[in-house]
Amino acid sequence: MQAAARTQQAQSATIYRILFAISLGHFLNDCMQSVIPALFPVLEKSMNLNYTQIGWIAFALNMTSSIMQPVFGVFADKRPSPFLLPIAMCLSMIGMVGLALAPNFYFVIISVLFVGFGSAIFHPEGSRVAYMAAGGKRGLAQSIYQVGGNTGQSMAPLFTAFIFIGLGQFGTIWFTLIAGIGVVVLYSVSKWYKSELATRQRLKKKQSDVSFTMNKQIIFAIGLLIFLVFARSWYGAGILNFFQFYIIEKFNLPIKSAQLYVFLFMIAGVFGTFFGGPLADRFGKRNILLFSMLGSVPFTLLLPHVSLGMAAPLLVLIGFILQSSFSVTVVYAQELMPGKIGLVSGLIVGLAFGMGALGAVVFGKLADVFSLQFIMLFCSYLPILGLLTWLLPSDKRVKEIHEAK
């Protein structure tokens, strides 16, 4: 009994060294994902790509990751596999080598698929590690973990401005070093993960399992949550993939300067992700979900109509507010589906976010048919869909749903 009590007490402790390590792994993984949009201005010129082809590259990356993440998530829930983490990083390394040497559009697509598969494997297992290391601070743990990924994603404009403009496509080869560091970091995490799994399995045999069953309320809430993340991701896809081309065309900026505007949006989102967790603890998860969508609406509507000088502060405000619900969304979904950590990661971080990559394809086609200005106007209305957040059950209601079973 005393041994079991000590084990439970240890599990309630927050393991910060593991949280920061898996956050670093998340950062390195998403840095390699960021290489792909960072290459867009270079590939557009060197391979003479149109906007539709650029959209298909983004689609290949995100759809591979999104479709496979729930699959790996379900597998991780049934049979956690700690050493898939460094293996995932190895797949991304292959993708980096392929991108550096790719002679044409089709080889780029194949290389991107390796990065997508690596990401699909990493995220469910990484989310499980963050959950296991969280102890009693799940909101904070999820913020730490997600900040690593969002920071990695925000690096894309800097990679373009300071690496690929000078080194070109072959500069991608240097990111194999990042992958190598990631393999070392994640191998260390995997050893802790394996040990922790063995400890929890021994404890689980002495405890009764808490059953979880889906009902109509949970299915509706998860479906609506996925749709809201889908809408948020479409907006992000528009800014990340096409805003650089929009301000280059409208204000005649050089590529390097245009990338810094996208970076402001992305890095503000990193801070929004981190502070969203504590704000949700104080004001409620559903309230932060509502605020993150509707609170950004006045600024998204203004963005396509302002001068270049006003674009920067608006991008900062939009990025911070819109992404303040990023980690909150995951924690809210985990409470809707307790015990389904891998599946939740696949559905929210993977499927819903990746389905937003459809926006990259749609926006690319619209840019070729209409204009980049049309894309920015279309994107500006997407956060209004946040009104549907009112239909989600409140935090209190989520608890009542599970207590009633």
C-alpha angles and dihedrals in degrees: 000000000000091000091051091048091051090050092051091048090051090051091054090057119094111239101210097178090059092043092053091044094052089043088054089049089050089050093051093045093051092043087064090047088052091056089073100060087037088061094052098093090046096046092044090063102032095046096028092236124178124222092261091057090048088052090052092053090053089045092053092052099046099036092051089052095041099046094046098041096075089046092053089039093059089045090050091051091052099036116011111208111195097188093057085084097072090037089058090054090052090056090053089050090057088051092053092053090048093051092050091054101032110133097190147010095274094052088051090055092051092049091048090054090061090054090048093052091047090053092046090056096042102051103059093045092043091051090051091052090051090049093049093047093045098082107181095340103076096150093052092043092052090048092052091048096045094044088063091055096043091049089053091051091050091060094075096091091047092049089054095045100043106024116022099039088058103032100029125208094329089064085082089079090076090065090070084077089058089051090051091053088048092054091054094047094046093046088059091048090048092057091055090044092053092049092047092050091054091051093049093047091055090050093045091059088062095049134065115249119246106232121222124199129180120236134180094268093054093044091050093047094049091046092050092045090053090050092051092050087047091056092045090050092051089058091048091048090054093052098039098046105030113017090083091057090044096057092039088057097039100040101022093238124167116250093251093056093044091055092059091062091055089047091056090055093048099044091047086055089056091058090044090053092052098046094041092075097056091042090053091051089057103036103024133265097257091049091055090047089054094045094049092059105034094034090062096048099090091052097044090051091052098046099080091051104046134093122261090259092058094045094075099056091042091053090051092051093045093047094049097045098040095049096043088093097050099099091028090061091057094048091047090052091048089056090049090051108028115195094018096100097147094044092049091050090050094048100041106028095028117027099028094042093042093047084060085066086075082075090065091058094043092046091048091054092045090051091054093045100037121003145283088255089060090054093052091049092049092049092050091069098049097087089060086077085074087087086083089068087084087072093061117098115257120250089258092050092052089058091047091052092058096039090055092062 
